[in-house]
Short mmCIF file of C-alpha atoms and ligand atoms in Angstrom, two decimals:
data_model
loop_
_atom_site.label_atom_id
_atom_site.label_comp_id
_atom_site.label_asym_id
_atom_site.label_seq_id
_atom_site.Cartn_x
_atom_site.Cartn_y
_atom_site.Cartn_z
CA MET A 1 -27.17 22.33 16.47
CA SER A 2 -23.77 21.70 17.93
CA GLN A 3 -23.54 19.49 21.00
CA PRO A 4 -24.03 21.80 24.05
CA ASN A 5 -22.44 19.40 26.55
CA PRO A 6 -18.81 18.32 26.74
CA VAL A 7 -17.94 15.32 24.58
CA HIS A 8 -15.89 12.52 26.05
CA VAL A 9 -14.08 10.07 23.72
CA ARG A 10 -12.07 6.99 24.66
CA VAL A 11 -9.51 5.59 22.20
CA PRO A 12 -7.47 2.37 22.35
CA ALA A 13 -3.82 1.60 21.67
CA LYS A 14 -2.93 -0.81 18.86
CA ILE A 15 -0.57 -3.69 18.36
CA ASN A 16 0.43 -5.28 15.05
CA LEU A 17 -0.13 -9.03 14.88
CA HIS A 18 1.66 -9.01 11.54
CA LEU A 19 3.83 -6.25 10.11
CA ALA A 20 5.42 -6.93 6.74
CA VAL A 21 7.46 -3.98 5.48
CA GLY A 22 7.99 -3.62 1.74
CA PRO A 23 10.21 -1.21 -0.15
CA LEU A 24 10.75 2.46 0.73
CA ARG A 25 8.47 4.57 -1.48
CA GLY A 26 9.24 7.90 -3.10
CA ASP A 27 7.19 9.73 -0.42
CA GLY A 28 9.45 8.49 2.41
CA PHE A 29 7.00 5.82 3.65
CA HIS A 30 7.30 2.06 3.30
CA GLU A 31 4.69 -0.10 1.64
CA LEU A 32 3.10 -2.24 4.38
CA SER A 33 0.91 -5.23 4.86
CA THR A 34 -0.16 -5.27 8.48
CA VAL A 35 -2.82 -6.71 10.77
CA PHE A 36 -3.75 -4.21 13.45
CA GLN A 37 -5.53 -5.08 16.65
CA ALA A 38 -6.97 -2.44 19.00
CA ILE A 39 -6.33 -3.33 22.66
CA SER A 40 -7.83 -2.27 26.00
CA LEU A 41 -5.27 0.37 26.95
CA TYR A 42 -6.87 3.77 26.52
CA ASP A 43 -6.36 7.51 26.19
CA GLU A 44 -9.30 9.91 26.64
CA ILE A 45 -10.16 13.27 25.13
CA THR A 46 -12.78 15.60 26.59
CA ALA A 47 -13.91 18.52 24.43
CA TRP A 48 -15.86 21.60 25.56
CA HIS A 49 -17.09 24.60 23.59
CA ASP A 50 -14.83 27.61 23.92
CA ASP A 51 -13.90 30.72 21.92
CA THR A 52 -10.41 29.53 21.02
CA LEU A 53 -8.56 26.23 20.65
CA SER A 54 -6.65 25.11 23.73
CA LEU A 55 -5.25 21.87 25.13
CA THR A 56 -4.47 20.64 28.63
CA MET A 57 -2.97 17.21 29.35
CA GLU A 58 -2.41 14.80 32.21
CA GLY A 59 -0.94 11.33 32.61
CA GLU A 60 1.62 9.15 30.89
CA GLY A 61 4.46 11.18 29.33
CA THR A 62 2.45 14.37 28.88
CA GLY A 63 5.25 16.49 30.38
CA GLU A 64 7.22 15.75 27.20
CA LEU A 65 4.46 16.82 24.79
CA ALA A 66 4.21 20.28 23.19
CA HIS A 67 0.99 22.30 23.62
CA ASP A 68 1.39 24.07 20.27
CA ASP A 69 0.50 23.24 16.67
CA SER A 70 3.01 20.38 16.60
CA ASN A 71 0.76 18.41 19.00
CA LEU A 72 -1.30 15.82 17.09
CA VAL A 73 -4.43 16.73 19.10
CA ILE A 74 -4.22 20.38 17.99
CA ARG A 75 -3.35 19.33 14.43
CA ALA A 76 -6.34 16.96 14.31
CA ALA A 77 -8.77 19.63 15.59
CA ARG A 78 -7.47 22.16 13.05
CA ALA A 79 -7.59 19.64 10.18
CA LEU A 80 -11.22 18.76 10.96
CA ALA A 81 -12.25 22.43 11.34
CA SER A 82 -10.61 23.37 8.07
CA HIS A 83 -12.22 20.44 6.20
CA ALA A 84 -15.67 21.19 7.66
CA ARG A 85 -15.22 24.99 7.36
CA VAL A 86 -16.04 25.67 11.01
CA PRO A 87 -13.98 27.72 13.51
CA ALA A 88 -11.34 25.64 15.31
CA ALA A 89 -12.66 26.56 18.75
CA ALA A 90 -12.72 24.08 21.63
CA ARG A 91 -11.16 23.42 24.99
CA LEU A 92 -9.59 19.96 24.83
CA HIS A 93 -8.28 17.86 27.68
CA LEU A 94 -6.18 14.74 27.07
CA ARG A 95 -5.78 11.98 29.68
CA LYS A 96 -3.01 9.60 28.67
CA GLN A 97 -2.41 6.02 29.71
CA ILE A 98 -0.80 4.90 26.45
CA PRO A 99 2.96 5.44 26.74
CA LEU A 100 4.76 7.71 24.25
CA ALA A 101 6.99 6.39 21.46
CA ALA A 102 6.19 2.83 22.54
CA GLY A 103 5.06 1.26 19.25
CA LEU A 104 1.44 1.39 20.45
CA ALA A 105 0.36 4.38 18.30
CA GLY A 106 -0.45 6.60 21.30
CA GLY A 107 -0.08 9.86 19.33
CA SER A 108 -2.19 8.52 16.47
CA ALA A 109 -4.81 7.38 19.00
CA ASP A 110 -5.04 10.94 20.37
CA ALA A 111 -5.50 12.33 16.85
CA ALA A 112 -8.25 9.77 16.18
CA ALA A 113 -10.02 10.61 19.46
CA THR A 114 -9.83 14.34 18.70
CA LEU A 115 -11.39 13.89 15.25
CA VAL A 116 -14.28 11.90 16.72
CA ALA A 117 -14.73 14.32 19.66
CA CYS A 118 -14.66 17.50 17.56
CA ASP A 119 -16.95 15.98 14.92
CA ALA A 120 -19.51 15.43 17.70
CA LEU A 121 -18.88 18.75 19.53
CA TRP A 122 -19.16 20.84 16.35
CA ASP A 123 -21.90 18.64 14.90
CA THR A 124 -19.99 18.47 11.62
CA ARG A 125 -21.33 14.95 10.97
CA LEU A 126 -18.58 13.90 8.57
CA SER A 127 -18.94 10.51 6.91
CA GLY A 128 -16.65 7.66 7.94
CA HIS A 129 -14.91 8.09 4.60
CA GLU A 130 -14.25 11.82 5.18
CA LEU A 131 -12.99 11.21 8.72
CA ALA A 132 -10.68 8.45 7.45
CA SER A 133 -9.24 10.69 4.75
CA ILE A 134 -8.50 13.50 7.25
CA ALA A 135 -7.10 10.85 9.62
CA ALA A 136 -4.68 9.61 6.95
CA THR A 137 -3.15 13.11 6.64
CA LEU A 138 -2.33 13.01 10.39
CA GLY A 139 -0.57 9.63 10.56
CA SER A 140 -0.54 6.15 9.03
CA ASP A 141 -2.28 4.51 12.03
CA VAL A 142 -4.97 7.15 12.62
CA PRO A 143 -7.65 5.70 10.27
CA PHE A 144 -7.36 2.31 11.99
CA LEU A 145 -7.71 3.86 15.46
CA ILE A 146 -11.02 5.46 14.49
CA ARG A 147 -12.26 2.06 13.42
CA GLY A 148 -10.64 -0.33 15.93
CA GLY A 149 -11.21 -4.10 16.08
CA THR A 150 -8.83 -6.29 14.10
CA ALA A 151 -8.18 -5.11 10.54
CA LEU A 152 -5.80 -5.29 7.65
CA GLY A 153 -3.71 -2.19 6.85
CA ILE A 154 -2.15 -1.74 3.45
CA GLY A 155 -0.51 1.14 1.56
CA ARG A 156 1.49 2.92 4.27
CA GLY A 157 -0.96 1.44 6.81
CA GLU A 158 -3.65 4.05 6.26
CA ALA A 159 -5.82 1.95 3.92
CA VAL A 160 -7.81 -0.20 6.35
CA LYS A 161 -9.86 -3.22 5.35
CA ALA A 162 -12.11 -5.42 7.47
CA ILE A 163 -10.99 -8.97 8.25
CA PRO A 164 -13.81 -11.51 8.32
CA HIS A 165 -13.73 -13.02 11.80
CA ARG A 166 -15.75 -14.78 14.48
CA PRO A 167 -15.97 -12.78 17.72
CA THR A 168 -13.31 -13.77 20.22
CA THR A 169 -11.06 -12.16 22.82
CA TRP A 170 -7.27 -12.43 22.82
CA TYR A 171 -5.26 -11.78 25.98
CA TRP A 172 -1.99 -9.87 25.86
CA VAL A 173 0.62 -8.81 28.40
CA LEU A 174 2.66 -5.71 27.63
CA ALA A 175 6.11 -4.89 29.00
CA ILE A 176 6.55 -1.14 28.68
CA ALA A 177 10.17 0.04 28.35
CA ASP A 178 11.45 2.95 30.41
CA SER A 179 12.38 5.00 27.33
CA GLY A 180 10.86 5.19 23.85
CA LEU A 181 12.05 4.57 20.29
CA SER A 182 11.48 6.93 17.36
CA THR A 183 9.44 5.31 14.56
CA PRO A 184 11.42 6.98 11.72
CA ASP A 185 14.69 5.82 13.36
CA VAL A 186 13.45 2.21 13.45
CA TYR A 187 12.36 2.27 9.78
CA ALA A 188 15.73 3.86 8.86
CA GLU A 189 17.56 1.12 10.80
CA LEU A 190 15.57 -1.53 8.91
CA ASP A 191 16.62 0.08 5.60
CA ARG A 192 20.23 0.14 6.79
CA LEU A 193 20.18 -3.54 7.85
CA ARG A 194 18.51 -4.52 4.57
CA ALA A 195 21.07 -2.57 2.50
CA GLU A 196 23.89 -4.27 4.41
CA THR A 197 22.56 -7.74 3.61
CA ALA A 198 21.14 -6.87 0.16
CA ALA A 199 17.76 -7.95 1.54
CA THR A 200 15.67 -4.99 0.43
CA PRO A 201 12.39 -6.36 -0.95
CA ARG A 202 11.39 -5.16 -4.40
CA THR A 203 7.79 -6.27 -4.33
CA ARG A 204 4.73 -5.47 -2.23
CA PRO A 205 4.63 -7.28 1.12
CA SER A 206 2.38 -10.31 1.08
CA LEU A 207 -0.83 -10.85 3.02
CA PRO A 208 -0.50 -12.99 6.15
CA ALA A 209 -2.47 -16.10 5.14
CA LYS A 210 -1.58 -18.21 8.22
CA LEU A 211 -2.44 -15.40 10.60
CA LEU A 212 -5.82 -14.88 8.98
CA VAL A 213 -6.55 -18.61 9.39
CA ALA A 214 -5.48 -18.48 13.08
CA LEU A 215 -7.83 -15.54 13.70
CA ARG A 216 -10.68 -17.32 11.93
CA GLU A 217 -10.03 -20.52 13.92
CA ARG A 218 -9.64 -18.55 17.20
CA ASP A 219 -6.66 -20.75 18.03
CA PRO A 220 -4.06 -19.13 20.36
CA ALA A 221 -1.29 -21.66 19.52
CA MET A 222 -1.82 -21.07 15.79
CA LEU A 223 -1.86 -17.33 16.34
CA ALA A 224 1.36 -17.57 18.36
CA ALA A 225 3.09 -19.31 15.44
CA ALA A 226 1.80 -16.77 12.92
CA LEU A 227 2.72 -13.49 14.67
CA GLY A 228 5.47 -11.57 12.86
CA ASN A 229 7.08 -8.14 12.73
CA ASP A 230 9.65 -7.09 10.11
CA LEU A 231 10.58 -4.09 12.30
CA GLN A 232 11.67 -6.36 15.17
CA PRO A 233 15.30 -6.87 14.00
CA ALA A 234 15.66 -3.09 13.57
CA ALA A 235 14.20 -2.34 17.02
CA LEU A 236 16.51 -4.99 18.53
CA SER A 237 19.49 -3.55 16.70
CA LEU A 238 18.81 -0.13 18.25
CA ARG A 239 17.86 -1.58 21.65
CA PRO A 240 19.62 -4.95 22.16
CA ASP A 241 18.35 -5.04 25.79
CA LEU A 242 14.86 -5.85 24.46
CA ALA A 243 16.02 -9.38 23.59
CA ARG A 244 16.19 -10.05 27.35
CA THR A 245 12.60 -8.88 27.85
CA LEU A 246 11.38 -11.07 24.97
CA SER A 247 13.21 -14.09 26.45
CA ALA A 248 11.81 -13.35 29.91
CA GLY A 249 8.31 -13.57 28.42
CA GLN A 250 9.07 -16.92 26.82
CA ALA A 251 10.57 -18.19 30.09
CA ALA A 252 7.46 -17.02 31.95
CA GLY A 253 5.32 -19.16 29.65
CA ALA A 254 4.06 -16.75 26.98
CA LEU A 255 2.70 -18.46 23.86
CA ALA A 256 4.62 -15.89 21.82
CA SER A 257 6.75 -12.79 22.37
CA ILE A 258 6.91 -9.97 19.85
CA ILE A 259 7.83 -6.30 19.67
CA ALA A 260 4.86 -3.95 19.21
CA GLY A 261 5.16 -2.05 15.91
CA SER A 262 8.39 -0.05 15.96
CA GLY A 263 8.87 -0.84 19.66
CA PRO A 264 10.17 -0.80 22.29
CA THR A 265 7.07 -2.30 23.99
CA CYS A 266 7.26 -6.12 24.15
CA VAL A 267 3.96 -7.97 23.73
CA PHE A 268 3.25 -11.48 25.01
CA LEU A 269 0.34 -13.67 23.97
CA ALA A 270 -1.48 -15.48 26.77
CA ARG A 271 -3.81 -18.46 26.48
CA ASP A 272 -6.66 -16.83 28.42
CA ALA A 273 -7.41 -14.28 31.16
CA VAL A 274 -6.00 -16.43 33.99
CA HIS A 275 -2.80 -17.11 32.06
CA SER A 276 -2.41 -13.37 31.33
CA ASN A 277 -2.53 -12.64 35.09
CA GLN A 278 0.07 -15.33 35.80
CA LEU A 279 2.35 -14.05 33.04
CA ALA A 280 2.03 -10.44 34.16
CA ASN A 281 2.85 -11.34 37.77
CA LYS A 282 5.93 -13.31 36.74
CA LEU A 283 7.19 -10.58 34.44
CA ALA A 284 6.60 -7.86 37.02
CA ALA A 285 8.46 -9.88 39.67
CA GLU A 286 11.42 -10.81 37.49
CA ALA A 287 12.08 -8.55 34.59
CA CYS A 288 9.94 -5.50 33.91
CA HIS A 289 9.00 -2.44 35.91
CA ASP A 290 5.84 -1.55 33.95
CA VAL A 291 3.67 -4.52 32.96
CA ARG A 292 0.08 -4.20 31.75
CA ILE A 293 -2.61 -6.66 30.75
CA ALA A 294 -4.77 -5.86 27.74
CA ARG A 295 -7.39 -7.67 25.73
CA GLY A 296 -8.31 -7.25 22.13
CA PRO A 297 -9.96 -6.56 19.86
CA VAL A 298 -11.83 -3.52 21.23
CA PRO A 299 -13.66 -0.78 19.29
CA GLY A 300 -11.85 2.33 18.04
CA ALA A 301 -12.37 5.95 19.17
CA ARG A 302 -15.89 6.19 20.61
CA SER A 303 -17.87 8.76 22.50
CA THR A 304 -18.59 7.52 26.03
CA VAL A 305 -21.33 10.01 27.01
O1 C5P B 1 2.59 7.95 9.56
P1 C5P B 1 3.38 8.12 10.81
O2 C5P B 1 3.40 9.55 11.28
O3 C5P B 1 3.03 7.18 11.91
O4 C5P B 1 4.87 7.77 10.41
C1 C5P B 1 5.97 8.13 11.19
C2 C5P B 1 7.23 7.77 10.42
O5 C5P B 1 7.37 6.35 10.33
C3 C5P B 1 7.27 8.26 8.98
O6 C5P B 1 7.74 9.58 8.89
C4 C5P B 1 8.24 7.26 8.34
O7 C5P B 1 9.57 7.61 8.67
C5 C5P B 1 7.92 5.97 9.08
N1 C5P B 1 6.94 5.14 8.35
C6 C5P B 1 7.36 4.49 7.20
N2 C5P B 1 6.46 3.72 6.51
C7 C5P B 1 5.18 3.58 6.95
C8 C5P B 1 4.75 4.23 8.12
C9 C5P B 1 5.67 5.00 8.80
O8 C5P B 1 8.52 4.57 6.79
N3 C5P B 1 4.35 2.83 6.24
#
């Protein structure tokens, strides 16, 4: 029996605590070793039964998104329907808070939420493994966003593995830029910079031993010292203004400042909840027009009704 009521799914954004980028592979992707963390900045999908597949959208950046088959929400619904051999028929509504092209995997989050919502609406009951394999066809970050938490991503990021950890909450402040960066452009810029300096790695990127210890020890100062992002020089090369935002975070007392994924969002680590409020207020007053506080880790795409 398919679910008669609408299904409502909430999905988080992600940041990368560690992003080591290896060589460019034959398929156009780079080999990665990354530590993802899902954070409390959410998009929502609501799905109703209908005779055809349709999508409406509201919120952050949705005016710039297509309603057709190029939209990741529509692609995710069709991919699930085709895998499960059911008609792709649903009315979907997307509410966005995660900014577009911000390095926070907003599009991948919407695909993850759609898979979880349609699986429930159509009662297709796919296994976690099946959902993850459909997710991987939609984008490198989609499998992680179904799962959430803090996890290791290898391959092109789609192969997600649990990280043993003790429960804790980390506090982050995000400075959202007023225009986005294209992920392929940032990877291409990294390749260009590496070719210029003959710094292209030949081997697989290594696992972040120090970061894993910091997470296990739940030590913010240790975590601050272990954060790293190989895409940061490329994002800064394309958007030199981001260096000012990163410095403003340091000056405001952040434990660490880092670019989120391919950017341009800048992420600042706070000591605790009080410190995150102080940091956010300082950044909003001095440097950045759109500042948000988020905590992590949080669960991945989950039904909320
Ligand atoms: O998988 P996703 O759709 O997020 O990837 C967007 C683009 O980012 C890819 O087309 C590729 O240019 C780049 N990318 C990459 N290596 C990865 C992940 C993404 O080069 N591991």
